Structure formats: structure tokens, C-alpha cells
PDB file of C-alpha atoms in Angstrom:
ATOM      1  CA  UNK Q   1      11.967  20.460 -20.212  1.00 38.00           C
ATOM      2  CA  UNK Q   2      14.823  18.924 -22.276  1.00 36.00           C
ATOM      3  CA  UNK Q   3      14.178  15.342 -23.406  1.00 39.00           C
ATOM      4  CA  UNK Q   4      17.240  14.013 -21.614  1.00 37.00           C
ATOM      5  CA  UNK Q   5      15.827  15.215 -18.293  1.00 37.00           C
ATOM      6  CA  UNK Q   6      12.381  13.686 -18.747  1.00 41.00           C
ATOM      7  CA  UNK Q   7      11.528  10.477 -16.865  1.00 40.00           C
ATOM      8  CA  UNK Q   8       8.479   8.471 -17.835  1.00 49.00           C
ATOM      9  CA  UNK Q   9       6.050   7.456 -15.032  1.00 48.00           C
ATOM     10  CA  UNK Q  10       7.409   3.897 -15.293  1.00 47.00           C
ATOM     11  CA  UNK Q  11      11.015   5.056 -14.857  1.00 46.00           C
ATOM     12  CA  UNK Q  12      10.068   7.304 -11.933  1.00 47.00           C
ATOM     13  CA  UNK Q  13       8.423   4.307 -10.253  1.00 50.00           C
ATOM     14  CA  UNK Q  14      11.549   2.162 -10.836  1.00 49.00           C
ATOM     15  CA  UNK Q  15      13.855   4.814  -9.381  1.00 45.00           C
ATOM     16  CA  UNK Q  16      11.548   5.235  -6.371  1.00 49.00           C
ATOM     17  CA  UNK Q  17      11.624   1.497  -5.754  1.00 49.00           C
ATOM     18  CA  UNK Q  18      15.430   1.431  -5.975  1.00 48.00           C
ATOM     19  CA  UNK Q  19      15.630   4.279  -3.442  1.00 46.00           C
ATOM     20  CA  UNK Q  20      13.237   2.395  -1.159  1.00 50.00           C
ATOM     21  CA  UNK Q  21      15.455  -0.696  -1.321  1.00 50.00           C
ATOM     22  CA  UNK Q  22      18.440   1.428  -0.306  1.00 49.00           C
ATOM     23  CA  UNK Q  23      16.504   3.028   2.542  1.00 48.00           C
ATOM     24  CA  UNK Q  24      15.200  -0.350   3.686  1.00 47.00           C
ATOM     25  CA  UNK Q  25      18.769  -1.689   3.698  1.00 46.00           C
ATOM     26  CA  UNK Q  26      20.610   1.249   5.225  1.00 43.00           C
ATOM     27  CA  UNK Q  27      18.291   2.949   7.718  1.00 42.00           C
ATOM     28  CA  UNK Q  28      19.295   2.061  11.297  1.00 37.00           C
ATOM     29  CA  UNK Q  29      15.643   1.554  12.201  1.00 37.00           C
ATOM     30  CA  UNK Q  30      14.828  -0.586   9.171  1.00 39.00           C
ATOM     31  CA  UNK Q  31      14.576  -4.362   9.159  1.00 41.00           C
ATOM     32  CA  UNK Q  32      17.594  -5.999  10.756  1.00 41.00           C
ATOM     33  CA  UNK Q  33      17.421  -9.185   8.732  1.00 53.00           C
ATOM     34  CA  UNK Q  34      15.033 -10.612   6.182  1.00 63.00           C
ATOM     35  CA  UNK Q  35      12.758 -12.541   8.542  1.00 68.00           C
ATOM     36  CA  UNK Q  36      13.338 -11.234  12.065  1.00 65.00           C
ATOM     37  CA  UNK Q  37      10.428 -11.157  14.487  1.00 69.00           C
ATOM     38  CA  UNK Q  38       7.896  -8.642  13.205  1.00 77.00           C
ATOM     39  CA  UNK Q  39       5.096  -7.208  15.361  1.00 81.00           C
ATOM     40  CA  UNK Q  40       1.758  -8.063  13.736  1.00 90.00           C
ATOM     41  CA  UNK Q  41      -1.695  -6.688  14.561  1.00 92.00           C
ATOM     42  CA  UNK Q  42      -3.170  -3.370  15.675  1.00 94.00           C
ATOM     43  CA  UNK Q  43      -4.314  -4.835  19.005  1.00 93.00           C
ATOM     44  CA  UNK Q  44      -0.684  -5.262  20.076  1.00 93.00           C
ATOM     45  CA  UNK Q  45       0.828  -2.335  18.154  1.00 91.00           C
ATOM     46  CA  UNK Q  46      -1.200   0.054  20.320  1.00 94.00           C
ATOM     47  CA  UNK Q  47       0.375  -1.345  23.502  1.00 95.00           C
ATOM     48  CA  UNK Q  48       4.006  -0.767  22.552  1.00 92.00           C
ATOM     49  CA  UNK Q  49       4.225  -4.030  20.588  1.00 91.00           C
ATOM     50  CA  UNK Q  50       3.784  -6.108  23.730  1.00 93.00           C
ATOM     51  CA  UNK Q  51       1.723  -9.245  23.171  1.00 90.00           C
ATOM     52  CA  UNK Q  52       3.529 -12.481  23.958  1.00 96.00           C
ATOM     53  CA  UNK Q  53       1.804 -13.114  27.322  1.00 97.00           C
ATOM     54  CA  UNK Q  54      -1.834 -12.343  26.449  1.00 94.00           C
ATOM     55  CA  UNK Q  55      -1.757 -13.771  22.912  1.00 91.00           C
ATOM     56  CA  UNK Q  56      -4.603 -16.177  22.079  1.00 95.00           C
ATOM     57  CA  UNK Q  57      -5.953 -17.940  19.006  1.00 96.00           C
ATOM     58  CA  UNK Q  58      -5.245 -16.959  15.405  1.00 97.00           C
ATOM     59  CA  UNK Q  59      -4.201 -13.400  16.299  1.00 94.00           C
ATOM     60  CA  UNK Q  60      -1.681 -14.824  18.768  1.00 94.00           C
ATOM     61  CA  UNK Q  61      -0.091 -17.108  16.158  1.00 94.00           C
ATOM     62  CA  UNK Q  62       2.302 -14.291  15.198  1.00 95.00           C
ATOM     63  CA  UNK Q  63       3.337 -13.721  18.820  1.00 95.00           C
ATOM     64  CA  UNK Q  64       3.498 -17.029  20.615  1.00 96.00           C
ATOM     65  CA  UNK Q  65       2.962 -20.555  19.225  1.00 97.00           C
ATOM     66  CA  UNK Q  66       1.519 -21.558  22.614  1.00 98.00           C
ATOM     67  CA  UNK Q  67      -1.359 -19.109  22.044  1.00 96.00           C
ATOM     68  CA  UNK Q  68      -3.160 -21.625  19.800  1.00 97.00           C
ATOM     69  CA  UNK Q  69      -4.162 -23.665  22.867  1.00 97.00           C
ATOM     70  CA  UNK Q  70      -6.034 -20.650  24.345  1.00 96.00           C
ATOM     71  CA  UNK Q  71      -9.043 -18.706  23.190  1.00 91.00           C
ATOM     72  CA  UNK Q  72     -12.167 -19.617  21.250  1.00 94.00           C
ATOM     73  CA  UNK Q  73     -12.740 -22.803  19.263  1.00 96.00           C
ATOM     74  CA  UNK Q  74     -12.513 -21.055  15.871  1.00 97.00           C
ATOM     75  CA  UNK Q  75     -10.586 -17.837  15.212  1.00 98.00           C
ATOM     76  CA  UNK Q  76      -9.679 -15.863  12.092  1.00 98.00           C
ATOM     77  CA  UNK Q  77      -7.360 -12.867  11.860  1.00 98.00           C
ATOM     78  CA  UNK Q  78      -6.265 -10.367   9.212  1.00 97.00           C
ATOM     79  CA  UNK Q  79      -4.184  -7.196   9.371  1.00 96.00           C
ATOM     80  CA  UNK Q  80      -2.696  -4.509   7.143  1.00 92.00           C
ATOM     81  CA  UNK Q  81       0.272  -2.285   7.936  1.00 86.00           C
ATOM     82  CA  UNK Q  82       1.483   0.575   5.726  1.00 81.00           C
ATOM     83  CA  UNK Q  83       4.527   2.090   7.429  1.00 77.00           C
ATOM     84  CA  UNK Q  84       4.870   5.874   7.120  1.00 73.00           C
ATOM     85  CA  UNK Q  85       2.321   5.897   4.277  1.00 72.00           C
ATOM     86  CA  UNK Q  86       4.674   4.120   1.849  1.00 77.00           C
ATOM     87  CA  UNK Q  87       2.758   1.529  -0.167  1.00 75.00           C
ATOM     88  CA  UNK Q  88       5.904  -0.397  -1.116  1.00 75.00           C
ATOM     89  CA  UNK Q  89       6.610  -1.143   2.551  1.00 78.00           C
ATOM     90  CA  UNK Q  90       3.123  -2.475   3.278  1.00 84.00           C
ATOM     91  CA  UNK Q  91       2.705  -5.739   5.180  1.00 89.00           C
ATOM     92  CA  UNK Q  92      -0.389  -7.913   5.109  1.00 92.00           C
ATOM     93  CA  UNK Q  93      -0.947 -10.974   7.268  1.00 96.00           C
ATOM     94  CA  UNK Q  94      -3.644 -13.606   7.732  1.00 97.00           C
ATOM     95  CA  UNK Q  95      -4.111 -16.509  10.124  1.00 98.00           C
ATOM     96  CA  UNK Q  96      -6.669 -19.085  11.198  1.00 98.00           C
ATOM     97  CA  UNK Q  97      -6.878 -21.154  14.360  1.00 98.00           C
ATOM     98  CA  UNK Q  98      -8.848 -24.165  15.545  1.00 98.00           C
ATOM     99  CA  UNK Q  99      -8.900 -25.276  19.182  1.00 97.00           C
ATOM    100  CA  UNK Q 100     -10.401 -28.535  20.338  1.00 96.00           C
ATOM    101  CA  UNK Q 101      -9.966 -29.612  23.937  1.00 94.00           C
ATOM    102  CA  UNK Q 102      -6.322 -29.221  24.961  1.00 96.00           C
ATOM    103  CA  UNK Q 103      -5.086 -28.923  21.357  1.00 98.00           C
ATOM    104  CA  UNK Q 104      -4.793 -25.941  19.041  1.00 98.00           C
ATOM    105  CA  UNK Q 105      -3.786 -25.866  15.376  1.00 98.00           C
ATOM    106  CA  UNK Q 106      -3.172 -22.812  13.241  1.00 97.00           C
ATOM    107  CA  UNK Q 107      -1.877 -21.545   9.913  1.00 98.00           C
ATOM    108  CA  UNK Q 108      -0.359 -18.121   9.258  1.00 97.00           C
ATOM    109  CA  UNK Q 109       0.806 -16.092   6.262  1.00 97.00           C
ATOM    110  CA  UNK Q 110       2.761 -12.836   6.008  1.00 95.00           C
ATOM    111  CA  UNK Q 111       3.609 -10.897   2.859  1.00 94.00           C
ATOM    112  CA  UNK Q 112       5.916  -7.893   2.649  1.00 89.00           C
ATOM    113  CA  UNK Q 113       7.589  -5.899  -0.116  1.00 83.00           C
ATOM    114  CA  UNK Q 114       7.112  -4.843  -3.716  1.00 82.00           C
ATOM    115  CA  UNK Q 115       8.325  -5.706  -7.222  1.00 81.00           C
ATOM    116  CA  UNK Q 116      12.058  -5.474  -6.482  1.00 85.00           C
ATOM    117  CA  UNK Q 117      12.057  -7.041  -3.027  1.00 87.00           C
ATOM    118  CA  UNK Q 118       9.483  -9.390  -1.550  1.00 90.00           C
ATOM    119  CA  UNK Q 119       9.305 -11.591   1.557  1.00 92.00           C
ATOM    120  CA  UNK Q 120       6.647 -14.262   2.071  1.00 94.00           C
ATOM    121  CA  UNK Q 121       6.164 -16.506   5.110  1.00 95.00           C
ATOM    122  CA  UNK Q 122       3.807 -19.458   5.467  1.00 97.00           C
ATOM    123  CA  UNK Q 123       3.657 -21.244   8.806  1.00 97.00           C
ATOM    124  CA  UNK Q 124       1.916 -24.038  10.702  1.00 98.00           C
ATOM    125  CA  UNK Q 125       1.514 -23.903  14.496  1.00 98.00           C
ATOM    126  CA  UNK Q 126       0.526 -26.435  17.108  1.00 98.00           C
ATOM    127  CA  UNK Q 127      -0.307 -25.618  20.722  1.00 98.00           C
ATOM    128  CA  UNK Q 128      -0.893 -28.048  23.581  1.00 98.00           C
ATOM    129  CA  UNK Q 129      -2.493 -27.224  26.934  1.00 97.00           C
ATOM    130  CA  UNK Q 130      -0.280 -29.423  29.101  1.00 97.00           C
ATOM    131  CA  UNK Q 131      -2.105 -28.316  32.239  1.00 94.00           C
ATOM    132  CA  UNK Q 132      -4.997 -25.941  32.786  1.00 93.00           C
ATOM    133  CA  UNK Q 133      -2.549 -23.104  33.468  1.00 96.00           C
ATOM    134  CA  UNK Q 134       0.267 -24.097  31.088  1.00 98.00           C
ATOM    135  CA  UNK Q 135       0.558 -24.479  27.324  1.00 98.00           C
ATOM    136  CA  UNK Q 136       3.435 -25.219  24.968  1.00 98.00           C
ATOM    137  CA  UNK Q 137       3.594 -24.373  21.297  1.00 98.00           C
ATOM    138  CA  UNK Q 138       5.688 -25.284  18.272  1.00 98.00           C
ATOM    139  CA  UNK Q 139       5.747 -23.845  14.776  1.00 97.00           C
ATOM    140  CA  UNK Q 140       7.356 -24.426  11.405  1.00 97.00           C
ATOM    141  CA  UNK Q 141       7.741 -21.634   8.850  1.00 96.00           C
ATOM    142  CA  UNK Q 142       8.601 -21.737   5.161  1.00 96.00           C
ATOM    143  CA  UNK Q 143      10.322 -18.516   4.106  1.00 94.00           C
ATOM    144  CA  UNK Q 144      10.728 -17.162   0.580  1.00 94.00           C
ATOM    145  CA  UNK Q 145      12.809 -14.154  -0.443  1.00 92.00           C
ATOM    146  CA  UNK Q 146      12.585 -12.693  -3.959  1.00 91.00           C
ATOM    147  CA  UNK Q 147      14.982  -9.952  -5.048  1.00 88.00           C
ATOM    148  CA  UNK Q 148      15.033  -8.534  -8.569  1.00 87.00           C
ATOM    149  CA  UNK Q 149      17.860  -9.990 -10.666  1.00 85.00           C
ATOM    150  CA  UNK Q 150      18.639 -12.771  -8.164  1.00 90.00           C
ATOM    151  CA  UNK Q 151      17.394 -16.357  -7.770  1.00 93.00           C
ATOM    152  CA  UNK Q 152      14.491 -16.828  -5.348  1.00 93.00           C
ATOM    153  CA  UNK Q 153      15.672 -18.246  -2.015  1.00 92.00           C
ATOM    154  CA  UNK Q 154      13.817 -20.609   0.349  1.00 95.00           C
ATOM    155  CA  UNK Q 155      14.354 -21.689   3.961  1.00 94.00           C
ATOM    156  CA  UNK Q 156      12.536 -23.568   6.694  1.00 96.00           C
ATOM    157  CA  UNK Q 157      12.819 -22.578  10.371  1.00 95.00           C
ATOM    158  CA  UNK Q 158      11.273 -23.669  13.673  1.00 96.00           C
ATOM    159  CA  UNK Q 159       9.712 -21.656  16.503  1.00 96.00           C
ATOM    160  CA  UNK Q 160       8.674 -22.465  20.077  1.00 97.00           C
ATOM    161  CA  UNK Q 161       6.675 -20.822  22.835  1.00 98.00           C
ATOM    162  CA  UNK Q 162       5.212 -21.196  26.300  1.00 98.00           C
ATOM    163  CA  UNK Q 163       2.313 -19.527  28.113  1.00 98.00           C
ATOM    164  CA  UNK Q 164       1.641 -19.769  31.837  1.00 98.00           C
ATOM    165  CA  UNK Q 165      -1.190 -18.468  34.007  1.00 97.00           C
ATOM    166  CA  UNK Q 166       0.305 -17.874  37.434  1.00 95.00           C
ATOM    167  CA  UNK Q 167      -3.004 -16.946  39.030  1.00 93.00           C
ATOM    168  CA  UNK Q 168      -6.236 -15.237  38.050  1.00 92.00           C
ATOM    169  CA  UNK Q 169      -5.409 -12.309  35.780  1.00 93.00           C
ATOM    170  CA  UNK Q 170      -1.634 -12.864  35.716  1.00 97.00           C
ATOM    171  CA  UNK Q 171       0.027 -14.417  32.635  1.00 98.00           C
ATOM    172  CA  UNK Q 172       3.602 -15.049  31.577  1.00 98.00           C
ATOM    173  CA  UNK Q 173       4.689 -15.821  28.019  1.00 98.00           C
ATOM    174  CA  UNK Q 174       7.881 -16.518  26.118  1.00 98.00           C
ATOM    175  CA  UNK Q 175       8.674 -17.303  22.485  1.00 97.00           C
ATOM    176  CA  UNK Q 176      11.765 -17.922  20.409  1.00 95.00           C
ATOM    177  CA  UNK Q 177      11.795 -17.483  16.644  1.00 94.00           C
ATOM    178  CA  UNK Q 178      14.131 -19.549  14.483  1.00 93.00           C
ATOM    179  CA  UNK Q 179      14.875 -21.697  17.520  1.00 92.00           C
ATOM    180  CA  UNK Q 180      17.316 -23.864  15.574  1.00 90.00           C
ATOM    181  CA  UNK Q 181      19.528 -20.893  14.716  1.00 89.00           C
ATOM    182  CA  UNK Q 182      19.373 -21.434  10.944  1.00 87.00           C
ATOM    183  CA  UNK Q 183      21.329 -18.767   8.985  1.00 85.00           C
ATOM    184  CA  UNK Q 184      20.873 -16.217  11.758  1.00 84.00           C
ATOM    185  CA  UNK Q 185      22.866 -13.574   9.858  1.00 79.00           C
ATOM    186  CA  UNK Q 186      20.116 -13.531   7.215  1.00 81.00           C
ATOM    187  CA  UNK Q 187      16.990 -15.000   8.810  1.00 86.00           C
ATOM    188  CA  UNK Q 188      17.520 -13.588  12.281  1.00 85.00           C
ATOM    189  CA  UNK Q 189      16.942 -15.266  15.615  1.00 91.00           C
ATOM    190  CA  UNK Q 190      15.002 -13.584  18.380  1.00 91.00           C
ATOM    191  CA  UNK Q 191      13.304 -14.234  21.693  1.00 94.00           C
ATOM    192  CA  UNK Q 192      10.585 -12.462  23.636  1.00 95.00           C
ATOM    193  CA  UNK Q 193       9.441 -12.750  27.241  1.00 97.00           C
ATOM    194  CA  UNK Q 194       6.471 -10.892  28.627  1.00 97.00           C
ATOM    195  CA  UNK Q 195       3.852 -10.492  31.311  1.00 97.00           C
ATOM    196  CA  UNK Q 196       0.204  -9.485  31.340  1.00 97.00           C
ATOM    197  CA  UNK Q 197      -1.479  -8.422  34.605  1.00 97.00           C
ATOM    198  CA  UNK Q 198      -5.070  -7.411  35.279  1.00 95.00           C
ATOM    199  CA  UNK Q 199      -4.433  -4.619  37.762  1.00 94.00           C
ATOM    200  CA  UNK Q 200      -8.151  -3.746  37.907  1.00 92.00           C
ATOM    201  CA  UNK Q 201     -11.283  -5.480  36.582  1.00 89.00           C
ATOM    202  CA  UNK Q 202     -11.243  -3.311  33.422  1.00 94.00           C
ATOM    203  CA  UNK Q 203      -7.532  -2.495  33.214  1.00 97.00           C
ATOM    204  CA  UNK Q 204      -4.578  -4.680  32.200  1.00 97.00           C
ATOM    205  CA  UNK Q 205      -0.873  -3.918  32.035  1.00 97.00           C
ATOM    206  CA  UNK Q 206       1.349  -5.679  29.491  1.00 97.00           C
ATOM    207  CA  UNK Q 207       5.124  -5.621  29.097  1.00 97.00           C
ATOM    208  CA  UNK Q 208       7.550  -7.447  26.784  1.00 96.00           C
ATOM    209  CA  UNK Q 209      11.320  -7.646  26.416  1.00 95.00           C
ATOM    210  CA  UNK Q 210      12.639  -8.616  22.984  1.00 92.00           C
ATOM    211  CA  UNK Q 211      16.147  -9.634  21.994  1.00 90.00           C
ATOM    212  CA  UNK Q 212      17.316 -10.266  18.469  1.00 86.00           C
ATOM    213  CA  UNK Q 213      20.722 -11.817  17.817  1.00 82.00           C
ATOM    214  CA  UNK Q 214      23.483  -9.200  17.410  1.00 77.00           C
ATOM    215  CA  UNK Q 215      21.096  -6.267  18.024  1.00 80.00           C
ATOM    216  CA  UNK Q 216      20.254  -4.239  21.151  1.00 84.00           C
ATOM    217  CA  UNK Q 217      17.536  -5.394  23.508  1.00 88.00           C
ATOM    218  CA  UNK Q 218      14.147  -3.779  22.997  1.00 89.00           C
ATOM    219  CA  UNK Q 219      11.116  -3.495  25.254  1.00 93.00           C
ATOM    220  CA  UNK Q 220       7.500  -2.466  25.159  1.00 94.00           C
ATOM    221  CA  UNK Q 221       4.912  -1.617  27.773  1.00 96.00           C
ATOM    222  CA  UNK Q 222       1.233  -0.820  27.434  1.00 97.00           C
ATOM    223  CA  UNK Q 223      -2.121  -0.360  29.129  1.00 97.00           C
ATOM    224  CA  UNK Q 224      -5.430  -1.891  28.036  1.00 97.00           C
ATOM    225  CA  UNK Q 225      -8.613  -0.254  29.312  1.00 97.00           C
ATOM    226  CA  UNK Q 226     -11.989  -1.906  28.682  1.00 96.00           C
ATOM    227  CA  UNK Q 227     -14.058   1.244  28.894  1.00 94.00           C
ATOM    228  CA  UNK Q 228     -17.151  -0.665  27.743  1.00 92.00           C
ATOM    229  CA  UNK Q 229     -17.862  -4.318  26.856  1.00 90.00           C
ATOM    230  CA  UNK Q 230     -17.722  -3.275  23.196  1.00 95.00           C
ATOM    231  CA  UNK Q 231     -14.936  -0.673  23.388  1.00 97.00           C
ATOM    232  CA  UNK Q 232     -11.322  -1.017  24.485  1.00 97.00           C
ATOM    233  CA  UNK Q 233      -8.685   1.736  24.590  1.00 98.00           C
ATOM    234  CA  UNK Q 234      -4.958   1.063  24.400  1.00 98.00           C
ATOM    235  CA  UNK Q 235      -1.734   3.025  24.703  1.00 97.00           C
ATOM    236  CA  UNK Q 236       1.915   2.155  25.082  1.00 96.00           C
ATOM    237  CA  UNK Q 237       5.568   2.896  24.444  1.00 94.00           C
ATOM    238  CA  UNK Q 238       8.485   0.871  23.154  1.00 87.00           C
ATOM    239  CA  UNK Q 239      12.146   1.029  22.278  1.00 76.00           C
ATOM    240  CA  UNK Q 240      14.386  -0.205  19.440  1.00 62.00           C
ATOM    241  CA  UNK Q 241      13.197   1.799  17.620  1.00 62.00           C
ATOM    242  CA  UNK Q 242      11.749   4.335  20.036  1.00 68.00           C
ATOM    243  CA  UNK Q 243       8.016   4.797  19.528  1.00 82.00           C
ATOM    244  CA  UNK Q 244       4.745   5.796  21.167  1.00 91.00           C
ATOM    245  CA  UNK Q 245       1.431   4.219  20.276  1.00 94.00           C
ATOM    246  CA  UNK Q 246      -2.302   4.448  20.894  1.00 97.00           C
ATOM    247  CA  UNK Q 247      -5.397   2.797  19.524  1.00 97.00           C
ATOM    248  CA  UNK Q 248      -8.807   1.322  20.139  1.00 97.00           C
ATOM    249  CA  UNK Q 249     -10.853  -1.781  19.476  1.00 97.00           C
ATOM    250  CA  UNK Q 250     -14.543  -2.228  18.717  1.00 97.00           C
ATOM    251  CA  UNK Q 251     -16.304  -5.515  19.423  1.00 95.00           C
ATOM    252  CA  UNK Q 252     -19.687  -6.810  18.388  1.00 92.00           C
ATOM    253  CA  UNK Q 253     -20.711 -10.424  18.454  1.00 88.00           C
ATOM    254  CA  UNK Q 254     -17.700 -12.504  17.486  1.00 92.00           C
ATOM    255  CA  UNK Q 255     -16.017  -9.701  15.513  1.00 95.00           C
ATOM    256  CA  UNK Q 256     -13.390  -7.204  16.628  1.00 96.00           C
ATOM    257  CA  UNK Q 257     -11.953  -4.314  14.624  1.00 97.00           C
ATOM    258  CA  UNK Q 258      -8.740  -2.781  15.959  1.00 97.00           C
ATOM    259  CA  UNK Q 259      -6.812   0.341  14.987  1.00 96.00           C
ATOM    260  CA  UNK Q 260      -3.432   1.645  16.135  1.00 95.00           C
ATOM    261  CA  UNK Q 261      -1.304   4.684  15.379  1.00 93.00           C
ATOM    262  CA  UNK Q 262       2.405   4.147  16.024  1.00 90.00           C
ATOM    263  CA  UNK Q 263       4.615   7.213  16.211  1.00 88.00           C
ATOM    264  CA  UNK Q 264       8.275   6.673  15.331  1.00 80.00           C
ATOM    265  CA  UNK Q 265      10.582   9.365  16.700  1.00 75.00           C
ATOM    266  CA  UNK Q 266      12.353   9.746  13.334  1.00 73.00           C
ATOM    267  CA  UNK Q 267      10.091   8.486  10.566  1.00 71.00           C
ATOM    268  CA  UNK Q 268       6.672   9.645  11.731  1.00 78.00           C
ATOM    269  CA  UNK Q 269       3.330   7.873  12.074  1.00 85.00           C
ATOM    270  CA  UNK Q 270       2.300   4.413  10.916  1.00 86.00           C
ATOM    271  CA  UNK Q 271      -1.356   3.383  10.774  1.00 89.00           C
ATOM    272  CA  UNK Q 272      -2.314  -0.238  11.430  1.00 91.00           C
ATOM    273  CA  UNK Q 273      -5.669  -1.993  11.273  1.00 95.00           C
ATOM    274  CA  UNK Q 274      -6.747  -5.568  11.928  1.00 96.00           C
ATOM    275  CA  UNK Q 275      -9.881  -7.695  12.127  1.00 97.00           C
ATOM    276  CA  UNK Q 276     -10.523 -10.700  14.375  1.00 97.00           C
ATOM    277  CA  UNK Q 277     -13.378 -13.203  14.267  1.00 97.00           C
ATOM    278  CA  UNK Q 278     -13.867 -15.723  17.081  1.00 96.00           C
ATOM    279  CA  UNK Q 279     -16.557 -18.297  17.657  1.00 94.00           C
TER     280      UNK Q 279
END
């Protein structure tokens, strides 16, 4: 091979990263803005990315700030997402929640990207159980965007949410991200409303509608089947982008391990895994 056609491993990596940046920017199904609402967790990915109504504790911190006032006293959550098998597009997230009486407090972190483009989000969430069936939640997020060759940028945005139990086994939820509308062209602004219904003792139906500023409305619907106290099966479908999903969860003691496979109609399969601890 002529010398002028040879690329060192380092140069091949750099060119691959540049191509990934272009794909991330130009694909119609890629991220709309830097910090738009991002589905987090295998337990919700498997149900068509529908989770705003049944969200609780640390795992719910990414879906609805009001979720911190529900669930166990202590909760920890971690997840890893590697879209389409591309390491440079991997997302990792962690959260912790503490509930005491009617109050819930949580912290969350999300990291996305690689050497040339990186997003990081650190947030604090507070949830209040106003009544036995109603909770409100508020969050503040510090956002950092690092792009190669450009100064690092920082922002602060606010979120809000509500969760309502209409009757036994029927929940409504709603959340708005970047509620103040700060730099929506870059940071995004989105809202989600959803419902969770226990249609049978072991079966629940969930459905969400999501709307991000300047982009089409999306929706997700899923079924949760508790086949055994320690095993739950999930499946669902969503739109914007169109996808099908399925997964399962294993529970023992206070731990839960969840897995989901999400099939994108254009880009293929994404594998997601998450771990939850509650006490």
C-alpha cells in the first residue's frame, strides 16, 4: 500500500469520530438538540419509552421529578446504553434517591459522547407528596457541552412534574423539561404526559405522549407482565423515531436487573441494561 494512502490507527479513530459527529448532527433520527429529553433505563425502554406515570424513586428521577416522593426510602439506579453498538454514542447515567415521610430528594447524572463531543448533566430533584394520591416535583439541572476546538459551554435549567393516583392501580403523570424555556433552540424544551393502568393483578398498561419544541409529537405504549414475583416481562412500541422494544427484569431482595432490546426501523438494535437497588 502506498505511504500516502496509509492511515495510522490514531488517524483512523479521528476520522471515525468526525464521521460520527456528522451522523449525530445530520441524521433525522439523531438528537434534536443538545439536552432534549432522553429516555433513560431499560425498565422503561422495553415499554416503548413510556414511564412518566409509573416512575418512582431514583430510577424515576430521569422521567418525572414528582417520582422522588414515591417508592422506597432509599433507592439507587445505574444504566448503560450503547446505541447500535457504537461505543462513541454510549450513554451512562446514575441517580440516588432518599424519601422520608412526604418528602423525596434525589441527585442524577448523565454522560454522553466521546473525545470530540461530550454532554454532561448533573441535577438535583425534590418531590413533595401534597396528598396521599398527589405529588409535585421540581428539579434543577446544570448542563455542560464540550466540543473539540470550541470553548466549553454551561447552562442551568429547571424542570417540573406531577404524579396523581386516580384510584387503585391507575396513575397519571406529567413532566416538563426546561420549564423556563432557556435557549430552547439549543437545550430543547419538552413535555410528557402519561398513564399507567393495572388492567389485571399481574398486568399493567403504560402509555406516554411526548412533545419537544419544534419537533413532531411522539408516543409510546407498553405492557408489563409480572409472570413471577421475581420475573417481569415487558414489550412496547413507540414513534419519533419508530421503534419496537422488548425486555425483562429480574428481582431478588432489594435488587433489580433490567434488560431491553430496542429495534429502530432504520438503524437496527440497541441494547440497554440497568440496575436498581431499593430499601
